[in-house]
CSV table of C-alpha atoms in Angstrom, one decimal:
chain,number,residue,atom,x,y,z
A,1,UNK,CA,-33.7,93.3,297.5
A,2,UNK,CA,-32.7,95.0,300.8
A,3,UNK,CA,-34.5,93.6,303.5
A,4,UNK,CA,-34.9,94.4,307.4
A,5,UNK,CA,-34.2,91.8,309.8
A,6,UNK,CA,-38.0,90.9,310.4
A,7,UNK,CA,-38.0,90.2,306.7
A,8,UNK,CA,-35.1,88.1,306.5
A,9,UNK,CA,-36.1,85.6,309.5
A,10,UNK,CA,-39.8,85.2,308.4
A,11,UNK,CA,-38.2,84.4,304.7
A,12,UNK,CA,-36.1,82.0,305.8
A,13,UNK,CA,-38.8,80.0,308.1
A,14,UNK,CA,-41.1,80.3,305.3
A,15,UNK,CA,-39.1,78.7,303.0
A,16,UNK,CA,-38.7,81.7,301.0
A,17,UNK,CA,-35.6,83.3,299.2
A,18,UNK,CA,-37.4,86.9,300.0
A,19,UNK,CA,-40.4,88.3,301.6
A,20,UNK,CA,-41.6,92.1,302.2
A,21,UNK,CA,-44.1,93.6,304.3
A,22,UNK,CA,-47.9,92.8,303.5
A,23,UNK,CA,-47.4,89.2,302.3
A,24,UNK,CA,-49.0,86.3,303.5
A,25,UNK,CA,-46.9,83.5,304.4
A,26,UNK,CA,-47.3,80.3,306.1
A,27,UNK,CA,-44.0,80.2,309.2
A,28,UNK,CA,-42.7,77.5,311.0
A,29,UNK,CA,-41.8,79.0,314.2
A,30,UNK,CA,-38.3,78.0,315.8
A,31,UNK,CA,-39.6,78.2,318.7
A,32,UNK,CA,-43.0,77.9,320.7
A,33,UNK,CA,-42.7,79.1,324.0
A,34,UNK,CA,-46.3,79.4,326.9
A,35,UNK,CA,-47.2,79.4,330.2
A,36,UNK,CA,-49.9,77.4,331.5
A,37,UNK,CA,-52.9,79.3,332.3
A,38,UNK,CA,-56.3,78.6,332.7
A,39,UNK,CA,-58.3,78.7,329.1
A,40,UNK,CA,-54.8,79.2,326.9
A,41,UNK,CA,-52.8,76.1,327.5
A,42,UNK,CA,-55.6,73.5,329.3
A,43,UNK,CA,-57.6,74.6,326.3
A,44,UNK,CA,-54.7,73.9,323.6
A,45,UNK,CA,-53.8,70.7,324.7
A,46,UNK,CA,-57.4,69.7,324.3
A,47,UNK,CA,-58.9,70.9,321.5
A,48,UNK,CA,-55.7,69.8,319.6
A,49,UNK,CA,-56.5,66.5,320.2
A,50,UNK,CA,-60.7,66.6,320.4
A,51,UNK,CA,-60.6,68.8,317.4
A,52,UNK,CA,-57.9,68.0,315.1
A,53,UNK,CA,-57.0,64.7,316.3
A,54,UNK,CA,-53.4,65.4,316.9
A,55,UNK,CA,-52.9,62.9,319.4
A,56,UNK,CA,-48.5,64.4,319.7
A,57,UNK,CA,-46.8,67.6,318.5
A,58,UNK,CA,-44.4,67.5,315.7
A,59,UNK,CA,-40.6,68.3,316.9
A,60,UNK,CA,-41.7,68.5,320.5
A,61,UNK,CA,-38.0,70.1,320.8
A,62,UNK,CA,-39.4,73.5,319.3
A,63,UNK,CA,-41.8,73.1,322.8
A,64,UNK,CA,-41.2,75.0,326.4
A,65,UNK,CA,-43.7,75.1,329.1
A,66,UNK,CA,-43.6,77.9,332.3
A,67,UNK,CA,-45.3,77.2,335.5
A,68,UNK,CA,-44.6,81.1,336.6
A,69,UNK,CA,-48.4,81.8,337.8
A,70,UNK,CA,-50.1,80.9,340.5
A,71,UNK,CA,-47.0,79.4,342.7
A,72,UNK,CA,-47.3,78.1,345.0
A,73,UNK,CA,-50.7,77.2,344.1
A,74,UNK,CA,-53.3,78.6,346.7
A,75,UNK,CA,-56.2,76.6,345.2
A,76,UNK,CA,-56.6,72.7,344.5
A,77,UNK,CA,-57.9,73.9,341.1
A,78,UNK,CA,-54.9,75.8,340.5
A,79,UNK,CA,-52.5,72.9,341.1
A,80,UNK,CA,-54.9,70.8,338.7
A,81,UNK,CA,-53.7,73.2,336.1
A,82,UNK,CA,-49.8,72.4,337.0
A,83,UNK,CA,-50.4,69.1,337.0
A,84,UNK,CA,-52.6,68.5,333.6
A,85,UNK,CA,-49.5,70.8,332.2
A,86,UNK,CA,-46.8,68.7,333.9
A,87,UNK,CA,-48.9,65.4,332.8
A,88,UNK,CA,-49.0,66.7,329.0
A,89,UNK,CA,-45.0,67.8,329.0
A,90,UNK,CA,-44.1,64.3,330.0
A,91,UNK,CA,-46.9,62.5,327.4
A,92,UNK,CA,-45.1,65.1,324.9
A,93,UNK,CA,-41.4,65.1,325.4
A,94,UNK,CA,-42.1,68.7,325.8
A,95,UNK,CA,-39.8,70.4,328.8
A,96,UNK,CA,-41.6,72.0,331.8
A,97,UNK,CA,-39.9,74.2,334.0
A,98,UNK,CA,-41.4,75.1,336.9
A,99,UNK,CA,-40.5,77.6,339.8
A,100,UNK,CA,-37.6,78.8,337.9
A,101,UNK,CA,-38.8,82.0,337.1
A,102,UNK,CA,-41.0,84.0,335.0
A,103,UNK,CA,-40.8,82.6,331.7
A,104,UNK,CA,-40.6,85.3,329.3
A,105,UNK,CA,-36.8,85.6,331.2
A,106,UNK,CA,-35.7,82.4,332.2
A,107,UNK,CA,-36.6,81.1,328.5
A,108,UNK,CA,-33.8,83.9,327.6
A,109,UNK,CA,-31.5,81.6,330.2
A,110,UNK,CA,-32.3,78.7,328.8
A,111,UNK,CA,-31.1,79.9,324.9
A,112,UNK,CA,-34.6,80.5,323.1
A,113,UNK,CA,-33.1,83.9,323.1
A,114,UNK,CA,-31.2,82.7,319.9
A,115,UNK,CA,-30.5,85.7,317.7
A,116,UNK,CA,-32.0,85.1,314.4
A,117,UNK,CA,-34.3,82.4,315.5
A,118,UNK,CA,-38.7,83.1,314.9
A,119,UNK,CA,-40.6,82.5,318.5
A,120,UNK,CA,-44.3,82.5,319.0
A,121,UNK,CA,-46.4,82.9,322.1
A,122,UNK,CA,-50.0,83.5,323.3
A,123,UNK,CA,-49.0,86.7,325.7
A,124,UNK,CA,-46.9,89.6,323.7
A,125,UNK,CA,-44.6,90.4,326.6
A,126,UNK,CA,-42.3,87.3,325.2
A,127,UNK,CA,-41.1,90.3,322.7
A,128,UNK,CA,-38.1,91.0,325.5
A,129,UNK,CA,-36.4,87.9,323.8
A,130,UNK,CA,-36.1,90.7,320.6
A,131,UNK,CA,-33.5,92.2,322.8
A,132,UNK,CA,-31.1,89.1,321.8
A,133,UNK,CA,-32.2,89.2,318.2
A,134,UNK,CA,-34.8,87.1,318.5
A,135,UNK,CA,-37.9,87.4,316.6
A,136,UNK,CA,-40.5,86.8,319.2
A,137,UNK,CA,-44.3,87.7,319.6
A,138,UNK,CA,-47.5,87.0,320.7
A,139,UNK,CA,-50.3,85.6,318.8
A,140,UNK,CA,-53.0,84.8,321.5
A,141,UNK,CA,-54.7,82.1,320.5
A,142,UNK,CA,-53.7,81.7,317.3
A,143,UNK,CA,-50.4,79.7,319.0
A,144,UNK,CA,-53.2,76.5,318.7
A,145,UNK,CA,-52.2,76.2,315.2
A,146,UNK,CA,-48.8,75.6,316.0
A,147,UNK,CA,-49.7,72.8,318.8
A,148,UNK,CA,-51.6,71.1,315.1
A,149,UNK,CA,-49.5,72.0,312.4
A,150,UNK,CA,-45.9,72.9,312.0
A,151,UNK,CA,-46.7,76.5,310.5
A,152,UNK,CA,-49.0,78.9,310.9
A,153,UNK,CA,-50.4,82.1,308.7
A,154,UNK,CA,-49.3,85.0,309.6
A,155,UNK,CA,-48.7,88.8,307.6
A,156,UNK,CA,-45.3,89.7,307.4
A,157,UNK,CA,-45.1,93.0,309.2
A,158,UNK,CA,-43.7,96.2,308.5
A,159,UNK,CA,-41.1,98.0,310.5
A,160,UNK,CA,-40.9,101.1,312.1
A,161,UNK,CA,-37.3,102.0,312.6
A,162,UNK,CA,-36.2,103.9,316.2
A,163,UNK,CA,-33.0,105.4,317.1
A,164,UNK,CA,-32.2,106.3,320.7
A,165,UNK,CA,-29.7,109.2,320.9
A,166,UNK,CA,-27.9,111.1,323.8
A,167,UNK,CA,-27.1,110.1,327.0
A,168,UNK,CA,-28.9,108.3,329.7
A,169,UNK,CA,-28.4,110.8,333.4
A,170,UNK,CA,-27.9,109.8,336.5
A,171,UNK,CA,-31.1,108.4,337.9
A,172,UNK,CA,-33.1,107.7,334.3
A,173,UNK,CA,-33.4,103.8,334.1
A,174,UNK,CA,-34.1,101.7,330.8
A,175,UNK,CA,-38.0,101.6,332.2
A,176,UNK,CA,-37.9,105.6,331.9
A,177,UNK,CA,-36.7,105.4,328.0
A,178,UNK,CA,-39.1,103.4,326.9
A,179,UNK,CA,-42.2,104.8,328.4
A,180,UNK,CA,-40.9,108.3,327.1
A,181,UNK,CA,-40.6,106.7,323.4
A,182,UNK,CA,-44.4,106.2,324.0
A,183,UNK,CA,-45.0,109.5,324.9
A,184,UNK,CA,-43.3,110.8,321.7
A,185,UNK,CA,-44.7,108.5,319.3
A,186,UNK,CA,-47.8,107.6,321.1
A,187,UNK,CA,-49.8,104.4,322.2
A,188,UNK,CA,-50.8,103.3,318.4
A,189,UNK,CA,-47.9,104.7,316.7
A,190,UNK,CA,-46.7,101.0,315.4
A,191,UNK,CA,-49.4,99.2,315.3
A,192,UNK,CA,-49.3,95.8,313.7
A,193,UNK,CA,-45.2,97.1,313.3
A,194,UNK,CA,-42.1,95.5,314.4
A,195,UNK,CA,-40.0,98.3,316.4
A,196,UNK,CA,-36.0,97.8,315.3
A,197,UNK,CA,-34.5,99.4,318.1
A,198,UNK,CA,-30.6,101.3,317.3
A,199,UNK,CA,-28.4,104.2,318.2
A,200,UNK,CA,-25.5,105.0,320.6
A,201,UNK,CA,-28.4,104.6,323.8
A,202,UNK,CA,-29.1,101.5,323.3
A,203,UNK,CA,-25.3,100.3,322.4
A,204,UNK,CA,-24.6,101.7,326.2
A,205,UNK,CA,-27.2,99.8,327.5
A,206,UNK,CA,-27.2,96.5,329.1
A,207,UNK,CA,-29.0,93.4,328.0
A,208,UNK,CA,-31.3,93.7,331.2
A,209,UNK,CA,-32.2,97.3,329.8
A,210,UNK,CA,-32.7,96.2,326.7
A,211,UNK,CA,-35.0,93.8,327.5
A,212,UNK,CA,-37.3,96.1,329.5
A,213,UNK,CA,-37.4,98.0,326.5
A,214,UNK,CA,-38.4,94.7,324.3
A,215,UNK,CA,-40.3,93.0,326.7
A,216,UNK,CA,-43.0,96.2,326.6
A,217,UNK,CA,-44.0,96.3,323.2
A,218,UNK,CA,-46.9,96.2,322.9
A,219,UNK,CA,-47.9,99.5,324.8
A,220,UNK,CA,-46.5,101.0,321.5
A,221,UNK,CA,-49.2,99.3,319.4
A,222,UNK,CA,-46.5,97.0,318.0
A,223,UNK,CA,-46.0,93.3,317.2
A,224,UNK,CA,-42.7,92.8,318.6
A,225,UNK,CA,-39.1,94.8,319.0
A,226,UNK,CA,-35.9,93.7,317.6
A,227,UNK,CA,-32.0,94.7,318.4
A,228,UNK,CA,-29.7,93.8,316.5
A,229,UNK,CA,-26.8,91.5,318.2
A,230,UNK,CA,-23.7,93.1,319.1
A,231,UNK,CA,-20.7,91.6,321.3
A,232,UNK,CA,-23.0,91.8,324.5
A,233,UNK,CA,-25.9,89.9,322.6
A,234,UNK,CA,-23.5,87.4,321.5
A,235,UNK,CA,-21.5,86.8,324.5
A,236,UNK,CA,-24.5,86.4,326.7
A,237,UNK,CA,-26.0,84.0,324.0
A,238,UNK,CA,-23.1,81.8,322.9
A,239,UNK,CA,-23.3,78.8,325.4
A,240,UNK,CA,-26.7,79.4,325.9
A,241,UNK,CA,-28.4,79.3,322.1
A,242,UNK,CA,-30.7,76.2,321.6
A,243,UNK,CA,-30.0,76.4,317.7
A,244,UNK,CA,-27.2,77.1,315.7
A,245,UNK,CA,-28.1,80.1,314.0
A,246,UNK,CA,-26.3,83.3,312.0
A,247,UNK,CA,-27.3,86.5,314.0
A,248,UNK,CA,-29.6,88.6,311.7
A,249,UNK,CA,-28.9,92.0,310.7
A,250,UNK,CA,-30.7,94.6,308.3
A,251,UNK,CA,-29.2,95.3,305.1
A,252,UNK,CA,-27.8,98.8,305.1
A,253,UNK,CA,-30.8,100.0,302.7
A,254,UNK,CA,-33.7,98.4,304.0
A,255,UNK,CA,-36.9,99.9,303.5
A,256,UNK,CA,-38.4,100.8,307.2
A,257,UNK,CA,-42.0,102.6,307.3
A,258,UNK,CA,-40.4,105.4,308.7
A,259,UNK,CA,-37.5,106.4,310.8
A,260,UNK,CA,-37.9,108.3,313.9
A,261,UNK,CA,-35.0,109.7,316.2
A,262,UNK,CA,-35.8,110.8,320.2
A,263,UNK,CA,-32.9,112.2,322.1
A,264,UNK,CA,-33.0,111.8,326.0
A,265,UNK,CA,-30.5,113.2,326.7
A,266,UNK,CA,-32.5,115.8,329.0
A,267,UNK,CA,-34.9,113.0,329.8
A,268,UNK,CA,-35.6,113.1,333.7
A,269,UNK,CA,-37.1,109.8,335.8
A,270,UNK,CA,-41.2,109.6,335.1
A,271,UNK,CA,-43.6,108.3,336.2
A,272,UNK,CA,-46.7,106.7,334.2
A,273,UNK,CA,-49.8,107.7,335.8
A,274,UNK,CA,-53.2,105.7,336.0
A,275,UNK,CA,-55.2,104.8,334.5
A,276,UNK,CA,-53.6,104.1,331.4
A,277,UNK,CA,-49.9,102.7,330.2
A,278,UNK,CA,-49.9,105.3,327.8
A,279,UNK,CA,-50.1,108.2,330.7
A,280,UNK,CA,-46.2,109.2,330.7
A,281,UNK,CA,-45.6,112.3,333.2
A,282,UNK,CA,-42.5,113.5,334.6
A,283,UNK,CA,-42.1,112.4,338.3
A,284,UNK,CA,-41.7,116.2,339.2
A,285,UNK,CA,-45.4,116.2,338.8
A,286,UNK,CA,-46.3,113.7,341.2
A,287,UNK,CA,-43.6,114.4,343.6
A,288,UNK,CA,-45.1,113.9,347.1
A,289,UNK,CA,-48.4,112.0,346.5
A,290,UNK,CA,-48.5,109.5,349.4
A,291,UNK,CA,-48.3,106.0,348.6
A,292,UNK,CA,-49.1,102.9,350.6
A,293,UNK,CA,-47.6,99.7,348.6
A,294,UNK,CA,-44.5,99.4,345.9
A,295,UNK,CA,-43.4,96.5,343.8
A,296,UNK,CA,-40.2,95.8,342.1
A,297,UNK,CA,-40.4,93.0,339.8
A,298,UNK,CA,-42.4,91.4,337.3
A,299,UNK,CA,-41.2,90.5,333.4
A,300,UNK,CA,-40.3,94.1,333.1
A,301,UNK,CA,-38.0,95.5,335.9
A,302,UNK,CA,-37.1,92.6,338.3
A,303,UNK,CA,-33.5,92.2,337.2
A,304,UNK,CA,-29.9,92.8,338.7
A,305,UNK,CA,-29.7,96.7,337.8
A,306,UNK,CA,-33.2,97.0,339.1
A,307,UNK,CA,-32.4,95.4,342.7
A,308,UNK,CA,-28.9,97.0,342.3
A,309,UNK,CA,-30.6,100.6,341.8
A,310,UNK,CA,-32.7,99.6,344.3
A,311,UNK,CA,-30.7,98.5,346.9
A,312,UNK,CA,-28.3,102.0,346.4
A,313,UNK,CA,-31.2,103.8,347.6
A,314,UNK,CA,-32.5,101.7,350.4
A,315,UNK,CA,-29.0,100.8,351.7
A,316,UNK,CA,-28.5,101.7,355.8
A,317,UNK,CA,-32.0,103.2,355.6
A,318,UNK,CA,-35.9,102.0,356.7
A,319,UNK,CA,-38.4,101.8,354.9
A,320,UNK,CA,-41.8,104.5,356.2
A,321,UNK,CA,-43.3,102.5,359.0
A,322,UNK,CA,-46.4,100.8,357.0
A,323,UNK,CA,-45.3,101.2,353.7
A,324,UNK,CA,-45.4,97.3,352.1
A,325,UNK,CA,-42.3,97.1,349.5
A,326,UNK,CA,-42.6,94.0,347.7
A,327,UNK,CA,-39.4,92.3,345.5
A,328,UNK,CA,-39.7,89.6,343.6
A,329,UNK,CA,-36.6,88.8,341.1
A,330,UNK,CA,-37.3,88.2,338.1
A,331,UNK,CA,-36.1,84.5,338.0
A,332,UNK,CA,-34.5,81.9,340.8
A,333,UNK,CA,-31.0,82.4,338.9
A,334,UNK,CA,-31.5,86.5,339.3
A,335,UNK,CA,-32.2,85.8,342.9
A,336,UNK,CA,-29.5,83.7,343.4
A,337,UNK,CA,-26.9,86.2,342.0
A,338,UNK,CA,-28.5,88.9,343.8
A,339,UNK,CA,-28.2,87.4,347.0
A,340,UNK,CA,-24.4,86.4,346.2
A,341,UNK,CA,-24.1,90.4,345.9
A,342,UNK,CA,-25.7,91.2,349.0
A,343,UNK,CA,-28.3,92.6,347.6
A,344,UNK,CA,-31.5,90.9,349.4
A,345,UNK,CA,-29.9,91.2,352.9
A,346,UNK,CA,-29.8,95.4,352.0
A,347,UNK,CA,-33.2,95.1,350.8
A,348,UNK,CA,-34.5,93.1,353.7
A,349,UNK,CA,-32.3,94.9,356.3
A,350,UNK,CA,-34.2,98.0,354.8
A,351,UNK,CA,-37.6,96.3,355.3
A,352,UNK,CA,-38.8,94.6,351.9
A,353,UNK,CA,-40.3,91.4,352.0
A,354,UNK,CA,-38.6,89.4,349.5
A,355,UNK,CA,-40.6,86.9,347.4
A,356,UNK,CA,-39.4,84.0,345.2
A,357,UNK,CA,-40.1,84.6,341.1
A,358,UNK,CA,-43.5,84.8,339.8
A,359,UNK,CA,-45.8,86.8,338.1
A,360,UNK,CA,-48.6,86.7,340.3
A,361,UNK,CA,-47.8,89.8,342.0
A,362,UNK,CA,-48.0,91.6,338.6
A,363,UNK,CA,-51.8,90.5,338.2
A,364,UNK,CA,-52.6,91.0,341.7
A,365,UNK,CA,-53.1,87.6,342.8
A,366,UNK,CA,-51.2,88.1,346.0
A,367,UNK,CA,-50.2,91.4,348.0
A,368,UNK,CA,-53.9,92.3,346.7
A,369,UNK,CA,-54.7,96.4,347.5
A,370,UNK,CA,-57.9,97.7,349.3
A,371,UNK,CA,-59.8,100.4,348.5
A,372,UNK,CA,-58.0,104.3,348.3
A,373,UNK,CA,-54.3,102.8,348.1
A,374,UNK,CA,-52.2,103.8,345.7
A,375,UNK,CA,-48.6,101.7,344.7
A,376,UNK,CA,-45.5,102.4,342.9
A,377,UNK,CA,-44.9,99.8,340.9
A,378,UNK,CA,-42.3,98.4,338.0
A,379,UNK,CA,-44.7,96.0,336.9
A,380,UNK,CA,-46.5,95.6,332.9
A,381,UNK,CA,-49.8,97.5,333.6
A,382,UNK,CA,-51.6,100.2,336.0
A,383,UNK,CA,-54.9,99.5,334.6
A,384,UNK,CA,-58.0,99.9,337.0
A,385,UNK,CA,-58.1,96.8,339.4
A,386,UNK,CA,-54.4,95.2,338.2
A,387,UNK,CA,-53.3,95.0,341.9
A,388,UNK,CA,-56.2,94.6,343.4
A,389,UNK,CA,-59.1,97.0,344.3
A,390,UNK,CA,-60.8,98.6,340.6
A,391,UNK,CA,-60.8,101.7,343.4
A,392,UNK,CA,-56.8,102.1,343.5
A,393,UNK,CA,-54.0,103.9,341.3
A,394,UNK,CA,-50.9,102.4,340.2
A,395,UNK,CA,-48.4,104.5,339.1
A,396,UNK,CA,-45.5,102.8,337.0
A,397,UNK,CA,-41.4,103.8,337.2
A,398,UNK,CA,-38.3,102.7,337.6
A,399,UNK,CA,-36.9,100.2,340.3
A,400,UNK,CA,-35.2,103.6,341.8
A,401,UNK,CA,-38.4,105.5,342.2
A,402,UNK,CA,-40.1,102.9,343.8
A,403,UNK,CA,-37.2,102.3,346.8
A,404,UNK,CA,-37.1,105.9,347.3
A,405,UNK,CA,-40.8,106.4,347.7
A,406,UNK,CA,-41.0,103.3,350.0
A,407,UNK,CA,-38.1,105.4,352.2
A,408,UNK,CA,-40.7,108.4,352.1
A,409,UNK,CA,-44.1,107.1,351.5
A,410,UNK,CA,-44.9,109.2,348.9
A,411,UNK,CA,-43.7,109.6,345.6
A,412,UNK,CA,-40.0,110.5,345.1
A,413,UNK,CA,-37.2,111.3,343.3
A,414,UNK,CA,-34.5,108.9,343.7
A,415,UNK,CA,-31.5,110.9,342.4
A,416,UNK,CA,-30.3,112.6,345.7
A,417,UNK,CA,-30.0,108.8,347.1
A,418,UNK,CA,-28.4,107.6,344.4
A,419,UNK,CA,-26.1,110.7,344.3
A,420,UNK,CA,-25.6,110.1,348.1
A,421,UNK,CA,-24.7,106.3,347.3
A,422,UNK,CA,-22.4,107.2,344.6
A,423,UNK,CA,-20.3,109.6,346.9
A,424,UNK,CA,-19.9,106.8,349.6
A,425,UNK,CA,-18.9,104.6,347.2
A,426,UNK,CA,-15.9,107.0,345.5
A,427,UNK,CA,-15.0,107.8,349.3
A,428,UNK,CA,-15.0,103.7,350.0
């Protein structure tokens, strides 16, 4: 029986010699991976043991805690959270890592990102780690089961099968791709579905790219994303895997739901505009609005090509007097390598305030807008009140749109900077 790679990793930790989409099978996930936050983790740790008496988890090893929000901790109640999740790691055997990074990436540095392996989280972003092969998805608070029982229930999920053809342009960043694939296919378009990502645009992308693609999911309706590993999934993954594992790859004839093909090769950088993720526009349509603030991080886009697009644009140049550009690199280790490059002293020199990895900018928990303000922004969401103010506009793009606009204060295009970089560089 042909089978799709979803299929063939939920057989195998199910204990099965086949499943297909619809059945109901009972998992045991390599991997559960969370971060602590208030009423997800505080409240696993304690109704396992109040409600089901499970006083330690089984094979704490399949365990990983994140400490990614709320750091530093700006309240006493918000370091009682670290500290109950620290406390529990070490009652557990359970690894904690802490001011390393946002999770859903530095658990991808770490080797959860095993190709072939099953992950579960409670937030749905952790389907980036489907960029390395890796089965991963959110299941809100359904994780709870796995903190009592080595399996949990779950439906094995169909899969909706996308091809990426044509050629990226100059300018047009992994975060463009994606949000145009929503605008094609539409916000509920996969729902309950597993995305298997192929095509000659994604074998020319990098891993970073691919796991902006991944890592947004769910704005597709879908469960999860999945690529299948090639040389640069298994060269990246090699030292790193936790497990050993055989990569996963669909059988030739597997049966996918359907099979759609976008070409971008005429795709131009967008921008999605509020108040919903599912708003894709071309940036030529918004080209000029004035904005105030601009982030470049978050789970999404806070990664090497982003600060290195970033950083092309901004380099020798100022920031608009009172525009607030905000980085924050996706982990310490991205930050570390960035700064090796030179990168943060171009993108302070230019004016950004540089901040170390977390995800609290992403929620608006810190660089908080007022009323009328509107930001660029690479982060997950541009819902009503997600930096701030209910009474502000968040418009999502690329890491490129959002250095050129901070240059101009408005929305802009960032080719002619790039194209301007590019020459200097050839001329260097």
């Amino acid at each position: 029986m042909p089978l799709t790679m979803t299929e063939k990793i939920l057989a195998r930790v199910a204990g099965l010699p086949t499943v297909k989409a619809g059945d109901e099978i009972l998992a045991r996930p390599d991997f559960v991976i969370a971060y602590d936050f208030p009423g997800y983790t505080d409240v696993f740790f304690k109704e396992a043991r109040e409600e089901f008496g499970v006083e330690k988890v089984t094979s704490p090893e399949r365990f990983v805690l994140f400490i990614d929000h709320m750091v530093p901790a700006a309240a006493p109640k918000e370091e009682e959270l670290h500290r109950v999740t620290r406390a529990w790691g070490a009652e557990q055997g359970v690894p904690v890592h802490e001011r390393e990074g946002i999770g859903h990436q530095v658990s991808a540095e770490l080797g959860y990102a095993t190709p072939g392996a099953f992950a579960v989280h409670f937030d749905g972003h952790v389907s980036q780690l489907g960029a390395f092969g890796t089965l991963a998805f959110g299941a809100r608070k359904s994780v709870l089961e796995t903190f009592v029982s080595e399996k949990m229930a779950l439906t094995v999920p169909a899969t909706v099968k996308v091809e990426l053809t044509g050629t990226l342009q100059p300018g047009v960043m992994a975060r463009d791709v994606f949000h145009h694939m929503v605008r094609v296919m539409g916000p509920s378009s996969c729902r309950f579905k597993v995305v298997e990502l192929s095509g000659p645009v994604i074998e020319a992308m990098s891993i970073e790219g691919r796991q902006t693609i991944c890592g947004q999911a769910m704005f597709l309706g879908a469960t999860t994303m999945l690529i299948a590993p090639d040389a640069k999934t298994l060269a990246y993954t090699r030292e790193r895997a936790k497990i050993a594992l055989d990569p996963v790859y669909p059988d030739a004839d597997a049966v996918y739901e359907r099979v759609v093909q976008i070409d971008i090769s005429a795709l131009e950088p967008i921008v999605v505009a509020p108040p919903s993720p599912a708003n894709t526009r071309d940036l030529a349509e918004y080209a000029g609005l004035e904005v105030h603030t601009g982030y470049l991080g978050s789970c999404a886009s806070g990664r090497l090509e982003d600060l290195r697009a970033a950083a092309d644009v901004l380099r020798g140049k100022r920031i608009k007097p009172g525009f607030q550009l905000h980085v924050v690199p996706t982990s310490q280790a991205i930050m570390s390598q960035a700064a090796r490059e030179g990168l943060i002293a171009t993108l302070v020199d230019a004016g950004a305030f540089i901040s170390s990895s977390s995800c609290d900018y992403c929620y608006g928990r810190i660089a908080t807008m007022a009323d009328g303000q509107r930001a660029v922004s690479t982060g997950t969401l541009n819902t009503p009140g997600r930096m701030g103010s209910a009474d502000t506009e968040i418009f999502l793009c690329n890491a490129a749109v959002v250095a050129a606009s901070a240059l101009e204060g408005r929305i802009a295009d960032p080719r002619p900077y790039l194209a301007a970089a590019a020459a200097e560089g050839s001329a260097a």
